[in-house]
Coordinates of C-alpha atoms in Angstrom, one line a residue:
Chain A
M1 CA -15.0 23.7 10.0
T2 CA -12.3 23.4 12.0
N3 CA -12.4 20.1 13.3
P4 CA -9.8 17.8 10.6
S5 CA -12.6 15.1 10.8
L6 CA -15.5 17.0 9.1
S7 CA -13.8 18.6 6.7
G8 CA -11.8 18.0 3.9
S9 CA -11.7 17.2 0.1
S10 CA -13.6 15.3 -2.1
M11 CA -13.4 11.9 0.4
S12 CA -14.4 13.3 4.1
P13 CA -11.5 12.2 6.2
A14 CA -12.2 9.5 8.2
P15 CA -11.8 10.3 12.1
Q16 CA -9.1 8.6 12.8
G17 CA -9.0 5.0 14.1
A18 CA -12.8 4.6 12.6
A19 CA -9.9 6.1 8.9
G20 CA -9.9 4.9 6.4
S21 CA -12.1 5.3 3.2
A22 CA -12.9 2.3 1.1
A23 CA -10.4 1.4 3.9
S24 CA -10.3 -1.6 6.3
T25 CA -10.9 -0.5 9.6
P26 CA -11.2 -3.4 12.4
S27 CA -14.0 -3.9 14.7
V28 CA -15.0 -0.7 16.9
A29 CA -16.2 -3.0 20.6
P30 CA -18.2 -1.5 23.2
A31 CA -16.7 -1.8 26.9
R32 CA -19.4 -3.4 28.6
S33 CA -19.2 -1.6 32.2
A34 CA -22.1 -4.4 35.2
Q35 CA -24.0 -3.0 36.9
K36 CA -22.7 -6.5 39.5
E37 CA -19.1 -6.9 39.2
G38 CA -17.4 -3.1 39.5
N39 CA -15.8 -2.4 36.6
L40 CA -16.5 -4.4 33.8
G41 CA -16.5 -1.5 31.6
T42 CA -12.5 -1.0 32.1
F43 CA -11.9 -4.5 31.5
G44 CA -13.7 -4.6 28.2
A45 CA -12.6 -1.9 27.2
R46 CA -9.2 -3.5 27.5
I47 CA -10.4 -6.7 26.2
A48 CA -11.1 -4.4 23.1
E49 CA -7.4 -2.6 22.9
E50 CA -6.6 -5.7 23.1
A51 CA -7.4 -7.6 20.3
G52 CA -6.6 -4.8 18.3
A53 CA -10.0 -2.6 17.9
C54 CA -8.8 0.6 16.9
A55 CA -11.5 2.2 19.2
V56 CA -14.2 1.3 21.9
M57 CA -17.4 1.9 22.9
A58 CA -18.4 2.9 26.3
L59 CA -21.6 2.1 27.4
E60 CA -23.4 0.9 30.9
R61 CA -24.9 -2.7 29.2
V62 CA -23.9 -3.8 25.4
P63 CA -27.2 -3.9 23.1
A64 CA -28.3 -7.3 23.7
D65 CA -29.2 -6.3 27.8
I66 CA -30.4 -3.5 26.8
R67 CA -33.0 -5.0 24.9
A68 CA -33.6 -7.7 27.2
E69 CA -34.0 -5.2 30.8
G70 CA -35.8 -3.0 28.5
G71 CA -36.9 0.8 30.4
V72 CA -35.5 3.7 28.9
A73 CA -31.7 3.5 28.1
R74 CA -30.0 6.9 28.4
M75 CA -26.1 8.3 27.8
S76 CA -24.0 6.3 30.6
D77 CA -22.4 7.7 33.7
P78 CA -19.7 10.4 32.2
N79 CA -17.6 9.3 34.8
M80 CA -18.0 5.5 34.0
I81 CA -16.6 6.9 30.4
K82 CA -13.9 8.6 31.8
Q83 CA -12.5 5.3 33.3
I84 CA -12.7 3.6 30.0
V85 CA -10.4 6.9 28.4
D86 CA -8.2 6.5 30.8
A87 CA -7.8 2.3 31.2
V88 CA -6.9 2.8 26.9
T89 CA -5.3 5.3 24.6
I90 CA -7.6 4.3 21.9
P91 CA -10.9 6.6 21.3
V92 CA -13.5 5.9 23.0
M93 CA -17.0 6.6 21.7
A94 CA -20.2 7.0 23.5
K95 CA -23.6 6.9 22.8
V96 CA -26.6 9.3 23.2
R97 CA -29.6 9.0 22.7
I98 CA -31.0 10.7 19.2
G99 CA -32.5 14.4 19.4
H100 CA -30.5 14.6 23.1
F101 CA -28.1 17.6 22.4
V102 CA -27.4 17.9 25.5
E103 CA -26.4 14.8 26.6
A104 CA -24.2 14.9 23.6
Q105 CA -22.6 18.5 25.3
I106 CA -21.8 16.3 28.3
L107 CA -19.6 14.3 26.4
Q108 CA -18.3 17.4 24.4
A109 CA -17.4 17.8 27.9
I110 CA -15.7 15.6 29.2
G111 CA -13.1 14.8 26.1
I112 CA -15.1 11.9 24.2
D113 CA -13.8 11.1 21.0
Y114 CA -16.9 10.4 18.9
I115 CA -20.0 10.5 20.0
D116 CA -22.7 7.9 18.4
E117 CA -26.5 9.4 18.3
S118 CA -27.9 5.9 18.8
E119 CA -31.0 4.3 17.9
V120 CA -30.1 1.8 20.8
L121 CA -31.3 4.9 23.0
T122 CA -34.5 5.6 24.2
P123 CA -35.3 8.7 21.7
A124 CA -35.5 11.5 23.2
D125 CA -37.3 13.5 20.3
D126 CA -39.0 11.8 17.8
E127 CA -38.8 14.3 15.3
H128 CA -35.6 16.0 15.4
H129 CA -31.7 14.7 15.4
I130 CA -28.8 16.5 16.9
N131 CA -27.7 19.7 14.8
K132 CA -24.2 18.3 14.8
H133 CA -22.4 20.9 13.0
N134 CA -23.2 22.7 16.7
F135 CA -19.7 20.0 18.5
K136 CA -16.5 19.7 17.1
V137 CA -16.5 16.3 18.5
P138 CA -17.6 13.9 15.0
F139 CA -20.5 11.8 15.4
V140 CA -21.4 8.5 14.1
C141 CA -25.6 7.8 13.1
G142 CA -27.5 4.5 11.7
A143 CA -28.6 4.2 8.8
R144 CA -31.2 2.3 6.5
N145 CA -31.0 3.4 3.6
L146 CA -29.0 6.6 1.3
G147 CA -31.9 9.1 2.2
E148 CA -31.6 8.4 6.3
A149 CA -27.4 8.3 5.4
L150 CA -27.6 11.8 3.8
R151 CA -30.2 13.5 5.9
R152 CA -27.4 12.5 9.2
I153 CA -24.3 13.9 6.7
S154 CA -26.7 17.1 6.1
E155 CA -26.8 17.3 9.8
G156 CA -23.3 17.7 9.5
A157 CA -22.6 13.6 10.4
A158 CA -19.4 12.3 10.3
F159 CA -19.3 9.2 9.5
I160 CA -22.5 6.5 8.5
R161 CA -22.9 3.2 10.2
T162 CA -25.5 0.3 9.2
K163 CA -28.6 0.3 11.7
G164 CA -29.1 -3.3 11.9
E165 CA -30.5 -4.5 14.7
A166 CA -28.8 -4.2 17.5
G167 CA -28.0 -6.7 20.3
T168 CA -29.5 -9.8 18.0
G169 CA -26.7 -11.8 16.7
N170 CA -28.5 -11.7 14.0
V171 CA -26.3 -9.9 10.5
V172 CA -29.7 -9.9 8.1
E173 CA -31.1 -6.3 9.2
A174 CA -27.5 -5.2 8.5
V175 CA -27.0 -7.1 5.3
R176 CA -30.6 -5.3 4.1
H177 CA -29.4 -1.7 5.2
E178 CA -26.1 -1.8 3.3
R179 CA -27.4 -3.6 0.0
A180 CA -30.2 -0.6 0.1
V181 CA -27.6 2.1 0.4
N182 CA -25.5 0.2 -2.5
A183 CA -28.4 -0.5 -4.7
E184 CA -29.1 3.3 -4.0
I185 CA -26.0 4.7 -4.9
R186 CA -25.6 2.6 -8.2
R187 CA -29.2 3.5 -9.6
A188 CA -27.7 7.5 -8.6
A189 CA -24.5 7.4 -10.0
S190 CA -27.0 6.4 -13.2
M191 CA -28.8 9.6 -13.5
N192 CA -28.5 12.7 -14.8
E193 CA -29.1 15.4 -13.3
E194 CA -33.1 16.5 -13.6
E195 CA -33.2 12.9 -12.6
L196 CA -31.3 13.6 -9.6
Y197 CA -33.4 16.4 -8.7
A198 CA -36.4 14.1 -8.6
F199 CA -34.5 11.1 -6.6
A200 CA -33.5 13.5 -4.3
K201 CA -37.1 14.5 -3.2
D202 CA -38.3 10.9 -3.3
I203 CA -35.6 9.3 -1.0
G204 CA -35.8 13.1 1.4
A205 CA -32.2 13.8 0.6
P206 CA -30.3 16.8 0.2
F207 CA -29.8 17.5 -3.6
H208 CA -26.0 18.4 -2.8
L209 CA -24.9 15.3 -1.1
L210 CA -26.8 13.2 -3.9
K211 CA -24.9 14.6 -6.5
E212 CA -21.3 14.2 -4.7
T213 CA -22.4 10.4 -3.8
A214 CA -23.6 9.9 -7.1
R215 CA -20.4 11.5 -8.8
L216 CA -18.1 9.6 -6.1
K217 CA -20.4 6.2 -6.3
R218 CA -20.1 6.0 -2.8
L219 CA -20.5 7.6 0.4
P220 CA -18.8 10.9 0.8
V221 CA -17.9 9.4 4.1
V222 CA -16.9 6.3 5.3
N223 CA -19.8 3.7 6.4
F224 CA -19.5 1.2 8.8
A225 CA -21.5 -2.0 9.4
A226 CA -23.3 -2.3 13.1
G227 CA -26.1 -4.1 15.4
G228 CA -26.5 -7.6 14.8
I229 CA -22.7 -9.1 13.8
A230 CA -21.3 -12.1 15.3
T231 CA -18.6 -13.9 13.2
P232 CA -15.4 -12.8 11.5
A233 CA -17.6 -14.5 8.6
D234 CA -20.1 -11.6 9.5
A235 CA -18.0 -9.2 9.5
A236 CA -16.0 -10.3 6.6
L237 CA -19.9 -10.2 4.5
M238 CA -20.2 -6.7 5.8
M239 CA -17.0 -5.5 4.1
Q240 CA -17.2 -7.2 0.7
L241 CA -20.4 -5.6 0.8
G242 CA -18.6 -2.7 0.5
C243 CA -18.5 -1.5 4.5
D244 CA -15.1 0.3 5.7
G245 CA -14.9 -0.8 9.1
V246 CA -17.1 -2.6 11.5
F247 CA -18.8 -2.0 14.9
V248 CA -19.2 -5.6 17.2
G249 CA -20.8 -5.5 20.4
S250 CA -23.2 -8.0 21.8
G251 CA -21.7 -10.5 19.3
I252 CA -18.7 -11.0 21.4
F253 CA -19.3 -9.8 25.2
H254 CA -22.1 -12.3 24.7
S255 CA -19.9 -15.2 23.2
G256 CA -18.1 -17.6 25.2
D257 CA -14.5 -16.3 24.6
P258 CA -15.1 -12.2 24.2
A259 CA -11.6 -11.7 23.8
K260 CA -10.6 -14.4 21.0
R261 CA -13.6 -13.6 19.5
A262 CA -12.9 -9.7 19.4
R263 CA -9.1 -10.4 18.1
A264 CA -10.5 -13.0 15.4
I265 CA -13.1 -10.3 14.0
V266 CA -10.5 -7.5 14.0
Q267 CA -8.2 -9.9 11.6
A268 CA -11.5 -10.7 9.4
V269 CA -11.8 -7.1 8.7
T270 CA -9.0 -6.9 8.0
H271 CA -8.2 -9.8 5.8
Y272 CA -12.2 -9.8 4.3
N273 CA -10.9 -10.9 1.1
N274 CA -8.9 -14.0 1.9
P275 CA -11.1 -16.6 2.5
K276 CA -8.4 -19.0 3.7
L277 CA -7.2 -16.7 6.6
L278 CA -11.2 -16.0 7.6
A279 CA -11.3 -20.4 8.0
E280 CA -7.8 -20.0 10.5
V281 CA -9.0 -17.3 12.4
S282 CA -12.7 -18.6 12.4
E283 CA -11.8 -21.9 14.3
D284 CA -12.6 -22.8 17.7
L285 CA -13.7 -19.0 19.1
G286 CA -16.2 -20.9 21.6
A287 CA -19.8 -20.7 21.4
A288 CA -21.7 -17.7 19.7
M289 CA -23.4 -15.4 20.9
V290 CA -27.0 -17.2 21.1
G291 CA -28.8 -14.9 18.4
L292 CA -32.9 -13.5 17.9
T293 CA -34.9 -14.1 15.3
I294 CA -35.8 -10.8 13.9
S295 CA -39.8 -10.2 14.7
D296 CA -42.0 -7.0 15.5
D297 CA -42.4 -9.0 18.7
M298 CA -39.3 -10.1 19.3
K299 CA -37.8 -8.8 23.1
G300 CA -37.0 -5.0 22.8
G301 CA -39.0 -4.4 19.6
K302 CA -37.0 -3.7 16.3
L303 CA -34.4 -0.6 17.1
A304 CA -33.7 0.1 13.9
K305 CA -37.9 1.7 13.2
R306 CA -36.1 4.8 15.7
G307 CA -34.6 7.4 13.8
W308 CA -36.0 10.1 11.1
Chain B
M1 CA -20.4 -6.0 -4.8
R2 CA -17.9 -4.0 -3.6
L3 CA -15.5 -3.0 -6.7
E4 CA -11.9 -4.6 -6.0
A5 CA -10.0 -1.5 -4.4
D6 CA -6.8 -3.4 -4.0
G7 CA -6.1 -4.1 -8.3
V8 CA -2.3 -3.3 -9.6
H9 CA -2.6 0.2 -10.7
G10 CA 0.3 1.5 -13.0
V11 CA 1.3 3.8 -14.9
H12 CA 4.2 3.5 -17.4
L13 CA 6.3 6.0 -17.6
G14 CA 8.4 4.5 -20.1
Q15 CA 6.0 4.6 -23.1
W16 CA 7.4 8.0 -24.2
T17 CA 10.8 7.4 -24.2
S18 CA 11.2 3.4 -25.2
Q19 CA 8.6 3.0 -28.0
N20 CA 9.8 -0.1 -29.3
G21 CA 9.4 -1.9 -26.7
D22 CA 11.9 -3.0 -25.1
H23 CA 11.0 -3.5 -21.7
S24 CA 14.3 -4.6 -20.9
Q25 CA 15.8 -1.2 -19.0
E26 CA 12.3 -0.8 -17.9
L27 CA 13.2 -0.2 -14.0
E28 CA 9.5 -1.0 -12.2
V29 CA 9.1 1.0 -9.0
V30 CA 6.5 -0.3 -6.4
I31 CA 5.4 1.8 -3.6
G32 CA 3.4 -0.1 -1.0
V33 CA 0.5 0.7 1.4
L34 CA 0.1 -1.2 3.9
A35 CA -3.7 -2.2 4.4
L36 CA -4.0 -3.8 8.2
Q37 CA -6.1 -0.6 9.2
G38 CA -6.3 3.1 8.4
A39 CA -5.8 5.6 5.7
F40 CA -4.5 3.4 3.3
A41 CA -6.9 4.0 0.4
E42 CA -6.5 7.8 0.7
H43 CA -3.0 7.6 0.1
Q44 CA -3.4 4.9 -3.0
D45 CA -5.6 8.0 -4.6
I46 CA -2.9 10.2 -3.9
L47 CA -0.3 8.1 -5.6
Q48 CA -2.4 7.3 -8.6
R49 CA -2.4 11.2 -9.3
L50 CA 0.7 11.6 -9.0
F51 CA 2.0 9.0 -11.1
V52 CA 0.3 10.6 -14.2
S53 CA 1.5 14.1 -13.2
S54 CA 3.1 15.5 -15.4
H55 CA 5.4 17.8 -13.4
F56 CA 6.2 14.1 -11.7
R57 CA 6.4 12.8 -15.4
S58 CA 9.7 14.8 -15.8
A59 CA 11.4 15.5 -12.8
T60 CA 11.3 11.4 -12.0
S61 CA 12.6 10.8 -15.9
T62 CA 15.3 13.7 -15.0
A63 CA 16.2 11.8 -12.4
A64 CA 16.7 8.4 -13.9
H65 CA 18.5 9.8 -17.0
G66 CA 15.9 8.8 -19.2
Q67 CA 15.7 5.1 -18.0
P68 CA 12.3 4.5 -18.4
L69 CA 10.6 3.9 -14.8
K70 CA 7.4 2.3 -14.6
F71 CA 5.6 3.3 -11.0
T72 CA 3.0 1.4 -9.7
S73 CA 1.5 1.2 -6.0
I74 CA -0.4 -2.3 -4.8
T75 CA -1.8 -2.8 -1.2
V76 CA -0.2 -4.7 1.3
R77 CA -1.4 -7.4 3.9
T78 CA 1.1 -9.8 3.1
V79 CA 4.6 -11.1 3.4
E80 CA 4.6 -11.9 -0.5
E81 CA 3.6 -8.5 -1.4
L82 CA 5.6 -6.9 0.9
E83 CA 8.2 -8.5 -1.1
R84 CA 6.9 -7.5 -4.1
C85 CA 8.1 -3.4 -2.9
S86 CA 10.2 -1.1 -3.5
A87 CA 9.4 1.1 -0.9
L88 CA 6.4 1.3 1.8
I89 CA 3.8 3.6 3.3
I90 CA 2.6 3.2 6.7
P91 CA -0.9 4.9 6.6
G92 CA -2.4 6.8 10.0
G93 CA -4.4 5.0 12.2
E94 CA -4.2 3.2 15.3
S95 CA -0.9 2.6 15.9
T96 CA -1.8 -0.4 18.4
T97 CA -4.2 -2.0 16.3
I98 CA -1.5 -1.8 13.3
A99 CA 1.5 -2.8 15.6
L100 CA -1.0 -6.2 16.3
L101 CA -2.0 -7.3 13.2
L102 CA 1.3 -6.8 12.0
R103 CA 2.0 -9.2 14.4
L104 CA -0.5 -11.3 13.8
S105 CA -0.4 -11.6 10.1
N106 CA 3.3 -12.4 10.4
L107 CA 4.7 -9.7 9.0
L108 CA 6.8 -8.2 11.8
E109 CA 9.9 -9.6 11.0
P110 CA 9.7 -9.3 7.5
L111 CA 9.1 -5.7 8.2
Q112 CA 12.7 -5.7 10.3
E113 CA 13.9 -6.4 7.3
F114 CA 12.6 -4.6 4.6
T115 CA 13.7 -1.6 6.9
L116 CA 17.0 -2.2 6.5
H117 CA 16.8 -2.4 3.1
K118 CA 14.5 -0.3 2.0
P119 CA 12.6 3.1 2.7
I120 CA 9.6 3.5 4.9
W121 CA 7.3 6.8 5.0
G122 CA 5.1 6.5 8.7
T123 CA 2.4 9.2 8.7
C124 CA 0.5 9.8 11.9
A125 CA 0.3 6.3 14.2
G126 CA 3.0 4.9 10.9
A127 CA 5.6 7.3 13.0
I128 CA 4.8 5.7 15.7
L129 CA 5.3 3.0 14.7
L130 CA 8.6 3.9 13.0
S131 CA 9.7 5.6 16.2
T132 CA 12.9 4.2 18.3
E133 CA 10.6 4.8 21.9
V134 CA 6.3 5.8 22.6
A135 CA 6.0 7.8 25.5
N136 CA 2.6 6.8 26.4
P137 CA 2.0 3.2 24.7
K138 CA -1.2 1.3 25.9
K139 CA -0.9 -1.1 29.2
G140 CA 1.1 -3.7 28.7
G141 CA 3.7 -1.7 25.7
Q142 CA 3.6 -2.3 22.3
E143 CA 6.0 -3.3 19.5
V144 CA 7.4 -0.5 17.3
L145 CA 9.9 -0.6 13.9
K146 CA 12.8 1.3 15.9
R147 CA 14.0 3.0 12.7
I148 CA 14.4 6.3 13.4
G149 CA 15.5 8.0 16.5
V150 CA 12.6 9.9 17.9
R151 CA 10.9 9.6 21.2
I152 CA 7.1 9.7 20.2
E153 CA 4.2 10.3 22.3
R154 CA 1.1 10.1 20.9
N155 CA -2.2 11.6 20.6
G156 CA 0.0 14.5 22.5
W157 CA -2.3 17.2 21.7
G158 CA -5.3 15.6 23.4
S159 CA -8.3 13.6 22.6
Q160 CA -9.8 14.1 19.4
V161 CA -11.4 17.3 19.9
E162 CA -7.8 18.6 20.0
S163 CA -7.5 18.0 16.4
F164 CA -6.5 20.4 14.2
E165 CA -5.0 22.0 10.6
A166 CA -2.8 24.3 10.6
H167 CA -0.9 25.9 7.5
M168 CA 2.7 24.8 7.2
D169 CA 5.3 26.3 4.9
V170 CA 7.7 23.9 4.0
P171 CA 10.8 24.7 2.0
M172 CA 11.5 21.3 1.1
L173 CA 8.4 20.4 -1.1
R174 CA 7.5 21.3 -4.7
N175 CA 6.6 25.3 -5.0
P176 CA 8.1 25.7 -1.3
Q177 CA 6.0 29.7 -1.4
R178 CA 2.4 27.6 -1.5
P179 CA 1.3 26.3 2.1
F180 CA 0.8 22.7 2.9
L181 CA -2.4 22.2 4.6
G182 CA -1.0 19.9 8.1
V183 CA -3.9 17.8 8.8
F184 CA -3.3 16.6 12.4
I185 CA -5.9 13.8 13.9
R186 CA -4.8 12.8 18.0
A187 CA -1.6 13.1 16.2
P188 CA 1.6 12.5 17.6
V189 CA 4.1 14.6 19.3
V190 CA 8.1 14.3 18.8
V191 CA 9.3 14.8 22.4
S192 CA 12.9 14.3 21.7
L193 CA 15.4 13.6 19.2
L194 CA 17.2 10.3 20.2
D195 CA 21.4 11.4 19.9
A196 CA 23.6 8.9 17.7
I197 CA 24.4 7.3 20.5
S198 CA 21.7 6.4 22.0
F199 CA 20.0 5.5 19.2
N200 CA 21.8 3.5 18.3
L201 CA 22.3 1.6 21.4
K202 CA 18.7 1.6 21.5
A203 CA 17.7 0.4 17.8
P204 CA 18.2 -3.6 17.1
Q205 CA 21.5 -4.2 15.5
P206 CA 20.4 -6.0 12.2
L207 CA 21.8 -9.3 11.5
N208 CA 25.4 -9.5 9.2
H209 CA 25.7 -5.9 9.8
S210 CA 28.1 -3.9 12.1
S211 CA 27.4 -2.8 16.0
T212 CA 29.9 0.4 14.5
I213 CA 27.7 1.6 12.1
S214 CA 25.9 4.6 13.5
P215 CA 22.8 5.7 12.1
P216 CA 22.1 8.4 10.0
P217 CA 21.4 12.4 10.9
I218 CA 18.4 13.5 11.3
E219 CA 17.1 16.3 8.7
I220 CA 14.0 17.7 9.5
V221 CA 11.2 18.7 6.8
A222 CA 8.7 20.5 8.6
R223 CA 8.3 22.5 11.9
L224 CA 4.4 23.6 13.4
P225 CA 4.6 27.3 15.0
E226 CA 5.3 27.5 18.4
H227 CA 1.8 28.7 19.5
L228 CA 0.3 25.3 17.9
L229 CA 2.5 23.0 20.1
P230 CA 0.8 21.5 22.7
S231 CA 1.1 23.6 26.5
Q232 CA 3.0 20.8 28.7
T233 CA 6.5 21.3 29.5
C234 CA 10.0 20.1 28.7
D235 CA 12.9 19.0 30.4
S236 CA 15.7 21.4 28.0
E237 CA 15.7 23.7 25.5
D238 CA 16.3 20.5 22.9
D239 CA 13.1 19.1 23.3
H240 CA 11.5 22.2 23.6
N241 CA 13.2 22.0 19.9
A242 CA 12.0 18.9 19.5
Q243 CA 8.1 19.1 19.9
S244 CA 7.4 21.5 16.6
V245 CA 8.8 19.1 14.5
V246 CA 6.1 17.7 12.3
A247 CA 8.0 15.6 9.4
L248 CA 11.6 14.9 9.7
R249 CA 13.3 12.2 7.3
Q250 CA 16.4 9.5 8.9
G251 CA 18.5 8.3 5.7
R252 CA 16.4 6.9 4.0
H253 CA 13.0 6.8 6.1
F254 CA 10.7 9.5 6.3
L255 CA 8.1 10.2 9.8
T256 CA 5.2 12.9 9.0
T257 CA 2.7 13.4 12.6
F258 CA -0.2 14.8 10.3
H259 CA -1.7 13.2 7.3
P260 CA -0.9 14.7 3.8
E261 CA -3.3 11.4 2.3
L262 CA -6.3 13.4 3.8
T263 CA -5.9 16.7 1.4
D264 CA -5.8 16.8 -2.1
D265 CA -1.7 18.2 -2.2
D266 CA 0.3 15.4 -3.3
R267 CA 3.7 17.2 -2.6
F268 CA 4.7 15.2 0.8
H269 CA 4.3 12.3 -1.5
D270 CA 6.1 14.1 -4.6
F271 CA 8.6 14.5 -1.5
F272 CA 8.9 11.2 -0.5
V273 CA 9.0 9.1 -3.7
R274 CA 11.8 11.2 -5.9
R275 CA 13.8 11.9 -2.1
C276 CA 13.7 8.7 -0.5
V277 CA 12.6 6.2 -3.1
L278 CA 14.1 7.1 -6.7
P279 CA 17.5 7.4 -4.7
S280 CA 17.5 4.2 -3.5
V281 CA 15.9 2.1 -6.0
L282 CA 18.4 4.0 -9.0
A283 CA 21.5 2.8 -6.2
Q284 CA 20.4 -0.8 -5.7
D285 CA 20.3 -1.3 -9.5
H286 CA 23.1 0.0 -10.4
S287 CA 24.8 -1.8 -7.4

C-alpha cells in the first residue's frame, strides 16, 4: 500500500486532518454551493475553515436541500470542487454515489483529499460498493452497525462514519448507529475464536477484521459521527459515545448563524467532556435547524437504508 | 460509553531504586500531549510503551545518576493541564484548527510562556506551529509560536494523494543502523532555515529577557533523499539544502515534518524525552 492513511500499525493511521483514533476532531463542515447566489461554495468552505474545521466537504447542496428538492443526486461539478480546493488550505472531501467508481476516478484525478462514498447521493449500484483498494485517495463510508463498518473497511475504506439520517437535524439515528457498533464490539470482545467465526457469519463481516476489532476493542480505523448533528451538545454526545470526530452540514448551514454555530461545534468536539465549556459555547447561537421527525414517509425518505 | 481515555498514565521508575518508599527525591517528568485536535491518542500510546521499556528505563536512570524518575503522560486541553507539564508534544492534525483552538481555549499566551522554559516537540501540524514563518498560510494568516527559526510551507508535497512513506537513516536515534519509517501525510516542507539575525528579529521578545540573547544553533536530525523532495525551484543552494530537512532541533525544541506517532517505532519519542526533555528537567531540578 502506498497511501499512508491506509497502511500502518495496529491502529490504522487516520487521514490527516481527520486524524486521531480515540481523538477528538473538530467538525467537518460541508461547503454549500448555491445554484442561485454565485459562489457560495467557496464562501461556505471559508466559513468552515475560519471556524476551525479540519476538513471541508465540497457539495452543491447540503443534504437537507437534496432531501427537499428530490431527484437524482450526483457527484458535484469538478470545477466547483476545484474552486473550493483553491479557497481553503485544509483538506477537501467530495461525495460520490455508492458504487460509482468513475466518479471516484474523476475526483482522484483532480486531486481531492478524501472521497465520501455516500448514501446521501443516489446510489449508482444496488449491489456493489466501490473497490476502494484501487485508489490512492482515502475513502470514508457510512455504516449503521459493525458488520457494515467492517465490510466497508474490507473494501478499503480508510475511515468510517455513522450514517445517521442526513439532512434531518435529528441526531437519533446517528446515536442508534454508534450504539449499535459499540454494543457489537463489546460482544465480540468477550467471544472466543469459535464464537467469533459464528458471529462473523451472522453480521456478514470478514473474520480477520472482526478478530482485530475484538482485540482492539474499537474499530481498526477512526469512526466519525454524521447525519443529523445540529448543536454543540449533539456533537459532544457523539464524542462521549466514542466517536473520533464529527461531520456537520445541514445543521450548520440551515441555522441562523452558521459561522458562530460552526465555531461552537468545533469547540464542543475538542472539549466534549467539559460541560462547563459546553454550556459557554452553546449560548446565543441563534436559531438551530428546525429538523425533521424520522419516519418512512418523511421528505426524501430514509437515506440510511442505502448501502449494503 | 467511551472509556475515559484522558486519565493519567504514570510509570514509576524509581520503585527499583527507592524501595523504602522514599519519594521525596523522586522527580516527576510529565509529558503533555496537546489534545485539541489530531493524532494525540497515538502519541500517548507510544509514550506509554516507551515509559515501560527496559532500554528507556535503564538509559534514563543512568542519565539521572540513579535519581528516581516518574514518567507520566497527560492530555492537555486547559491551562491547568499545561501547567503540570515538563514538556509538550503538539501532534499532527490541521495547524489552522489547532491554532484557533489554542486561542479559543485561552492557551496561546500560556503556551508562549511555556516555550521559554520547557521543551516542545511538534510533529507535522505541530512543526508548523513551532515555526517562525508560514509560506502559505490560510487566507487572513494564521498564528504560529515562532520558536524554531524556520520558514515552512504547508502541504509542501501537495494534496492527500501526494502523501507517502519513506525509510530514513537517522544517525542520532537509538539503533541508528535500523532505518526509520517516515510517514508524510500532507506534510509541510522546511523551505529555509532562518539565520540567527533574521530569526531574532522576527521572534517575539520574551518579557524580562535581554534582546541580545541570540537563538541557539539549529541541529539537523534527519533528511530525506534528494529524489523524494517536492519538485519546485529554489532560490538558492541554501534553500535547496533546507528542503531535505525533515527533523531538526533548536535549543530545547524539536520538530519533525512527518508522523512518528503513526508507526510502532518509539525511537523519535525516545530521542525527544532523553535528549530534549530530560536535560531540561534535570537542569531545572538542580537550579
